[in-house]
Amino acid sequence: MSTFKHILTGVKIVQKSWPLIVVTFAFKFALAFLFVIPLQNLASEAFGYRPAAELLLKEWNLTPLIDFIFNNLNVLKQYGYFIVVGVIFALTLHTFLSGGFFRALAVAQHGEYETLSAERFFGWCGRYFWKFMKIALISAIFYVVITFLFIILSTLGMRLILSDFTSEPVRIFVALGQLITLLLLLLFINMIMTYVKITTVSDEESQVLDTLGETVEFFSKNFGKALALYGGLLIGLLFFWGIFWVLQMGCGLLPTTMTIIALFILQQALSLTRSWYRLVGNASHTSLYFNNRAIR
Amino acid sequence: MAYWFPIKISVTFLVLFLFSPLSSLGQDGSSSSVVASYQIDVTLDNEKKKLYGDELITFTNISETSLDTLYLHLYPNAFRDEKTTFMRECPKWFRRRVARRRKWGYMDIGNVEIAGGVGLNDSIIINETVMKVVLPQLVPPGEEVELCVEFTVQLPEVIARMGYKGDHYSIGQWFPKMCAIRPDGSWVNHQYHCSSEFFANFGTYDVSFAVPEEYVVGATGYLQDETVDDEGMKTVRYNAETVHDFYWEADPDFTVTREVFDGVEVSFLCRPAHKRKIPRVMETARMALNYLGEWYGSYPYKKLVITDAETGPGGGGMEYPMIVAVEFSWLLPKSIRFEEAVLIHEIGHQWWYGVVASNEFEEAWLDEGINTYSTRKVLETLYGERDNFIKLFGLTLREPQYERGTYLMKPKSDPIVKDSWEFENFLSYTATVYSKASFMLETLERYVGEDVMREILRTYYQRFSFRHPTTDDFIAIAEEVSAQGLDWFFEPLLYGTGVCDYAVTWIESRETYGVDKGSTPERYRTKVKVERLGAVVMPVGVLIELEDGESINKNWDGMDRWVEFEMETGSKIKSAVVDPESKIVLDVDMNNNGMTVASQDLALFKIGSRLLFLWETAIQCLTGL
């Protein structure tokens, strides 16, 4: 099957599993509000009946914002801690839900259910939670180790190869190249870990470390296909984001009330699209996996 | 009053002064500009990154007392190791970054003698960056002494705008330099501190330096001659009169662009990577010279050199007489005017440091504060008020907003007038001496008017050209020109740590009914409460706006902690604003300066919506991994 066909299969599977979109959307919506509302309240306290807000709004005059930040530094620090704790909580919740998502998409590949019940979904979430937690921890370790190794090795390498270079543009381009390479490496790890998750839900008996081995084996035979699919999905994602970004820029031209409404609708449309697209991505990878895995 | 008036003028000085092209700039004939003059011969060892030099210092005792001791600065010793005063006081990140490189610098002193042969090697005591020389006999007031000093400088890899980077050399504060002397015979002989710059008396500099032939050099002063020997060393000789420092910079890859603006030859020594910046740099320099000259008084030299420097940690830009060093970046686009701002700032120092040479050790605001204010004026005139600092992807930032961010980080840690190294830390020094001081002047401008403010600075410049004014001198001139006492303004801001913060804390309108008590209120009882939340007192105006469009202006001397304005009005209050003309730029929270009856939540929701959009995008990027 071609990359495009896997994406099409993904779209069909997600159509059947539409409640998953609702769960993903609700998750993102709740998180966004959880994080933004304290800040909104703080700003309301500072600007609620203050004409300074007009300056910020109409002229993008940053002085009120600068004053707001520096006169609320302590509260904003606390908000920063709240964000850190919130992100950890969100990632944990995300890990918990991921088991349900991947299992539901895997089951849907075989057409084993007509409609997805909450009971089955959350049952899978619970069943795979610990395994997915391990995968999340391994991913985090990989990200950190690869980042450090990359920085150390690339810096040493550059010093050896280009020991005499002092040209500023060359230094900047080298740094830019390093950054892009690192990003690609991290995306590559992300791709591998996506398949580890799929392998985990498709083989209930195996342990996480075994699934790592199976994933490596899968990649050794299907690396090109997986990369093409991952790349294709990434380009699609950038395309979606681009469209929404342009649309939200356009919202600034509307009157205030209309802007608020338009932005809110746009945000939710973006969130919904992103939820759908993310599920399509996972379903496409699942499709690729089931069509190409070694039969034992 | 001036910092000092010399009691006696030596013959040498008189001759130098009378024949100097700058002699006409002496205002009252009593300002002894030339105190310490130097003849220096130095050779650069490109391999070892060392300077080998000897100098003849002619020092005139302009104090009222006989001197038995001289003090000299040995600034390069600040970079000897991690334990020096300079390094210990620097922020941790700075120390680590410098220490990691292990390319330290220092100055070794060789033979020291009185010209004519009296050796002084046993009479010198070196304490880090200050050398004490005990003289064999007293130098009476008005007399001069000539000192010969041999020295070697190991250049560090560039730190705080001094040293080498590859083949590039930024050579500042590189020779044994006389400490400044006060009229009472006391010395300004401070160590080189992390948060301080320099201070020296004026003098004549005759400097020859030998560098490899391929090097292109820029320096303080006017080129006298240039020769190349058989070993491929080029010797250049520069002469500068009535300056208080000498800087030079050398790089084999410099290209030189020269233009003459109103009789001043401006040279830009540019490295290959930054060639595309040449038109921007030349235009900025031209405009800066033009505006600063027009506003405050003409640039007194015939030459200005701009160098494309390697300034290293703690760098950015640096000023020296007739030459400024700015670090340019290949990456920065036109829409970020950081480099223009630095260049204008350093050129501004030609006025506030170069010519009006205040004590940067003890009263740094006099050059940095005034110059930051002047830089802002030039930026606003050149690029407008709205986006004179950054204009990128719809985001705009004004220079005062950038300074405000710094100011609000440390608005009340230290008074403006304080020894530089006594500030809480480097951030507090920057926030106070640059940002707060410039906002103080901006506030003064809004109280006395722009024309009067310009006249204050113009008078200050002209009266103290080639002299060493103090804070008291500045205040005296401000009072004289504005024809009003300004103690109430300067005292708390310069010597206190209080902040200025006015706020409208309550507004209301209550219906009042006539005798018949009909259903329609006849009048409204309107109240506005304004509070002074900070310690600094300033008179302020209060603007009250009513729903029917009527505006009521009130004034408050600001002496009490709060005031309540109560009045009968024909309609309900709509809003009240304290300091409606935003005169008090120093106000630490301008958001609380106004209050409206109607909620501003709609505006907030709009901002919040955008914030939410950004947040969701960020979260989706994160969960995408």
PDB file of C-alpha atoms in Angstrom, chain A residues 28-29 31-33 35-36 39-40 43-44 46-54 56-57 59-64 66-68 70-71 83 87 91 94 143 168-169 171-173 186-187 190 241 244-245 248-249 251-252 254 256-257 259-260 263-264 266-268 270-271 274 278, chain B residues 165-166 273-274 310 328-331 386 393-398 401-402 404-406 408-409 503-505 575-577 587-617 619-625:
ATOM      1  CA  LYS A  28      -7.102  19.906  24.814  1.00  0.00           C
ATOM      2  CA  PHE A  29      -9.966  22.293  25.494  1.00  0.00           C
ATOM      3  CA  LEU A  31      -6.099  22.028  29.387  1.00  0.00           C
ATOM      4  CA  ALA A  32      -6.078  25.273  27.453  1.00  0.00           C
ATOM      5  CA  PHE A  33      -8.660  26.779  29.760  1.00  0.00           C
ATOM      6  CA  PHE A  35      -3.772  27.240  31.844  1.00  0.00           C
ATOM      7  CA  VAL A  36      -5.171  30.450  30.418  1.00  0.00           C
ATOM      8  CA  LEU A  39      -3.663  34.448  33.570  1.00  0.00           C
ATOM      9  CA  GLN A  40      -6.884  35.989  32.307  1.00  0.00           C
ATOM     10  CA  ALA A  43      -4.896  40.444  33.766  1.00  0.00           C
ATOM     11  CA  SER A  44      -8.493  41.254  34.618  1.00  0.00           C
ATOM     12  CA  ALA A  46      -4.702  44.527  36.660  1.00  0.00           C
ATOM     13  CA  PHE A  47      -6.586  45.952  33.687  1.00  0.00           C
ATOM     14  CA  GLY A  48     -10.255  45.283  34.456  1.00  0.00           C
ATOM     15  CA  TYR A  49     -11.186  48.930  34.907  1.00  0.00           C
ATOM     16  CA  ARG A  50      -7.961  50.459  33.626  1.00  0.00           C
ATOM     17  CA  PRO A  51      -7.838  52.357  30.333  1.00  0.00           C
ATOM     18  CA  ALA A  52      -4.292  51.075  29.803  1.00  0.00           C
ATOM     19  CA  ALA A  53      -5.755  47.917  28.280  1.00  0.00           C
ATOM     20  CA  GLU A  54      -6.958  50.025  25.348  1.00  0.00           C
ATOM     21  CA  LEU A  56      -2.329  47.423  24.396  1.00  0.00           C
ATOM     22  CA  LEU A  57      -5.301  46.420  22.338  1.00  0.00           C
ATOM     23  CA  GLU A  59      -1.873  50.185  19.296  1.00  0.00           C
ATOM     24  CA  TRP A  60      -0.061  47.089  20.494  1.00  0.00           C
ATOM     25  CA  ASN A  61       1.752  49.533  22.731  1.00  0.00           C
ATOM     26  CA  LEU A  62       3.706  47.156  24.934  1.00  0.00           C
ATOM     27  CA  THR A  63       4.199  49.518  27.881  1.00  0.00           C
ATOM     28  CA  PRO A  64       1.090  48.251  29.756  1.00  0.00           C
ATOM     29  CA  ILE A  66       5.777  45.503  30.455  1.00  0.00           C
ATOM     30  CA  ASP A  67       4.301  47.168  33.555  1.00  0.00           C
ATOM     31  CA  PHE A  68       1.936  44.255  34.084  1.00  0.00           C
ATOM     32  CA  PHE A  70       7.185  43.565  36.184  1.00  0.00           C
ATOM     33  CA  ASN A  71       4.564  44.525  38.743  1.00  0.00           C
ATOM     34  CA  ILE A  83       2.390  25.557  34.374  1.00  0.00           C
ATOM     35  CA  VAL A  87       2.298  20.137  32.030  1.00  0.00           C
ATOM     36  CA  LEU A  91       1.515  14.535  30.008  1.00  0.00           C
ATOM     37  CA  HIS A  94      -2.022  12.071  27.837  1.00  0.00           C
ATOM     38  CA  TYR A 143      15.261  12.724  24.034  1.00  0.00           C
ATOM     39  CA  GLU A 168      30.495  34.759  11.513  1.00  0.00           C
ATOM     40  CA  PRO A 169      28.056  33.623   8.772  1.00  0.00           C
ATOM     41  CA  ARG A 171      29.324  29.926  12.526  1.00  0.00           C
ATOM     42  CA  ILE A 172      25.647  30.898  12.303  1.00  0.00           C
ATOM     43  CA  PHE A 173      24.915  28.453   9.487  1.00  0.00           C
ATOM     44  CA  LEU A 186      14.108  14.116  17.876  1.00  0.00           C
ATOM     45  CA  LEU A 187      11.366  13.637  15.303  1.00  0.00           C
ATOM     46  CA  ASN A 190       9.236  10.295  18.061  1.00  0.00           C
ATOM     47  CA  TRP A 241      -1.182  25.143  10.866  1.00  0.00           C
ATOM     48  CA  PHE A 244      -5.050  28.552  10.627  1.00  0.00           C
ATOM     49  CA  TRP A 245      -2.237  30.976  11.293  1.00  0.00           C
ATOM     50  CA  GLN A 248      -6.084  34.130  12.870  1.00  0.00           C
ATOM     51  CA  MET A 249      -3.965  36.995  11.533  1.00  0.00           C
ATOM     52  CA  CYS A 251      -9.120  38.095  12.639  1.00  0.00           C
ATOM     53  CA  GLY A 252      -7.222  41.169  13.795  1.00  0.00           C
ATOM     54  CA  LEU A 254     -12.413  42.591  12.592  1.00  0.00           C
ATOM     55  CA  THR A 256     -13.301  43.663  18.867  1.00  0.00           C
ATOM     56  CA  THR A 257     -16.401  41.575  19.600  1.00  0.00           C
ATOM     57  CA  THR A 259     -12.525  39.159  16.735  1.00  0.00           C
ATOM     58  CA  ILE A 260     -13.185  37.476  20.054  1.00  0.00           C
ATOM     59  CA  LEU A 263     -10.799  33.704  17.312  1.00  0.00           C
ATOM     60  CA  PHE A 264     -12.668  31.430  19.672  1.00  0.00           C
ATOM     61  CA  LEU A 266     -11.054  29.364  14.950  1.00  0.00           C
ATOM     62  CA  GLN A 267      -9.237  28.021  17.990  1.00  0.00           C
ATOM     63  CA  GLN A 268     -11.764  25.296  18.492  1.00  0.00           C
ATOM     64  CA  LEU A 270      -7.972  24.225  14.942  1.00  0.00           C
ATOM     65  CA  SER A 271      -8.128  22.083  18.047  1.00  0.00           C
ATOM     66  CA  ARG A 274      -5.616  18.831  15.105  1.00  0.00           C
ATOM     67  CA  ARG A 278      -3.494  13.346  15.128  1.00  0.00           C
TER      68      ARG A 278
ATOM     69  CA  LYS B 165      40.132  37.347  19.130  1.00  0.00           C
ATOM     70  CA  GLY B 166      41.990  35.405  16.454  1.00  0.00           C
ATOM     71  CA  ALA B 273      31.118  39.697   6.997  1.00  0.00           C
ATOM     72  CA  HIS B 274      29.471  43.034   7.752  1.00  0.00           C
ATOM     73  CA  GLU B 310      35.154  42.016  18.851  1.00  0.00           C
ATOM     74  CA  PHE B 328      28.025  44.094  14.697  1.00  0.00           C
ATOM     75  CA  SER B 329      26.188  40.906  13.937  1.00  0.00           C
ATOM     76  CA  TRP B 330      25.769  39.353  10.526  1.00  0.00           C
ATOM     77  CA  LEU B 331      22.395  38.004  11.588  1.00  0.00           C
ATOM     78  CA  ARG B 386       6.338  54.168  17.543  1.00  0.00           C
ATOM     79  CA  PHE B 393       6.576  40.648  11.966  1.00  0.00           C
ATOM     80  CA  GLY B 394       4.088  43.198  13.265  1.00  0.00           C
ATOM     81  CA  LEU B 395       5.783  43.391  16.647  1.00  0.00           C
ATOM     82  CA  THR B 396       7.064  46.821  17.551  1.00  0.00           C
ATOM     83  CA  LEU B 397       9.234  47.924  20.432  1.00  0.00           C
ATOM     84  CA  ARG B 398      10.302  51.419  21.343  1.00  0.00           C
ATOM     85  CA  GLN B 401      10.078  50.245  26.442  1.00  0.00           C
ATOM     86  CA  TYR B 402      13.315  48.313  26.278  1.00  0.00           C
ATOM     87  CA  ARG B 404      11.626  50.369  30.984  1.00  0.00           C
ATOM     88  CA  GLY B 405      11.967  46.602  31.177  1.00  0.00           C
ATOM     89  CA  THR B 406      15.441  47.061  32.660  1.00  0.00           C
ATOM     90  CA  LEU B 408      11.417  47.893  36.409  1.00  0.00           C
ATOM     91  CA  MET B 409      13.675  44.981  37.270  1.00  0.00           C
ATOM     92  CA  ALA B 503      -2.740  55.550  41.148  1.00  0.00           C
ATOM     93  CA  VAL B 504      -6.402  56.310  40.783  1.00  0.00           C
ATOM     94  CA  THR B 505      -7.965  53.978  43.332  1.00  0.00           C
ATOM     95  CA  SER B 575     -12.993  57.870  33.804  1.00  0.00           C
ATOM     96  CA  ALA B 576     -10.211  59.512  35.773  1.00  0.00           C
ATOM     97  CA  VAL B 577      -6.524  59.585  34.968  1.00  0.00           C
ATOM     98  CA  ASP B 587       6.124  55.964  37.435  1.00  0.00           C
ATOM     99  CA  VAL B 588       6.699  52.258  38.112  1.00  0.00           C
ATOM    100  CA  ASP B 589       3.153  51.205  37.274  1.00  0.00           C
ATOM    101  CA  MET B 590       1.375  53.237  34.658  1.00  0.00           C
ATOM    102  CA  ASN B 591      -1.443  50.724  34.413  1.00  0.00           C
ATOM    103  CA  ASN B 592      -2.925  51.978  37.681  1.00  0.00           C
ATOM    104  CA  ASN B 593      -2.815  55.613  36.565  1.00  0.00           C
ATOM    105  CA  GLY B 594      -6.326  55.490  35.186  1.00  0.00           C
ATOM    106  CA  MET B 595      -9.677  54.036  36.098  1.00  0.00           C
ATOM    107  CA  THR B 596     -12.864  53.669  34.101  1.00  0.00           C
ATOM    108  CA  VAL B 597     -16.421  52.956  35.155  1.00  0.00           C
ATOM    109  CA  ALA B 598     -16.913  50.614  32.222  1.00  0.00           C
ATOM    110  CA  SER B 599     -15.155  47.302  32.390  1.00  0.00           C
ATOM    111  CA  GLN B 600     -12.277  46.765  29.974  1.00  0.00           C
ATOM    112  CA  ASP B 601     -12.951  43.062  29.851  1.00  0.00           C
ATOM    113  CA  LEU B 602     -13.780  43.115  26.173  1.00  0.00           C
ATOM    114  CA  ALA B 603     -10.282  44.307  25.388  1.00  0.00           C
ATOM    115  CA  LEU B 604      -8.901  41.701  27.727  1.00  0.00           C
ATOM    116  CA  PHE B 605     -10.916  38.942  26.124  1.00  0.00           C
ATOM    117  CA  LYS B 606      -9.507  39.905  22.773  1.00  0.00           C
ATOM    118  CA  ILE B 607      -5.977  39.747  24.096  1.00  0.00           C
ATOM    119  CA  GLY B 608      -6.854  36.552  25.974  1.00  0.00           C
ATOM    120  CA  SER B 609      -8.221  34.972  22.812  1.00  0.00           C
ATOM    121  CA  ARG B 610      -4.959  35.527  21.025  1.00  0.00           C
ATOM    122  CA  LEU B 611      -3.092  34.209  24.014  1.00  0.00           C
ATOM    123  CA  LEU B 612      -5.268  31.119  24.046  1.00  0.00           C
ATOM    124  CA  PHE B 613      -4.580  30.568  20.382  1.00  0.00           C
ATOM    125  CA  LEU B 614      -0.837  30.774  20.944  1.00  0.00           C
ATOM    126  CA  TRP B 615      -1.110  28.502  23.952  1.00  0.00           C
ATOM    127  CA  GLU B 616      -3.089  25.860  22.080  1.00  0.00           C
ATOM    128  CA  THR B 617      -0.590  25.948  19.241  1.00  0.00           C
ATOM    129  CA  ILE B 619       0.504  22.652  23.492  1.00  0.00           C
ATOM    130  CA  GLN B 620      -0.152  20.941  20.203  1.00  0.00           C
ATOM    131  CA  CYS B 621       3.493  21.251  19.240  1.00  0.00           C
ATOM    132  CA  LEU B 622       4.425  19.725  22.582  1.00  0.00           C
ATOM    133  CA  THR B 623       1.956  16.852  22.408  1.00  0.00           C
ATOM    134  CA  GLY B 624       2.992  16.316  18.805  1.00  0.00           C
ATOM    135  CA  LEU B 625       6.252  14.930  20.160  1.00  0.00           C
TER     136      LEU B 625
END
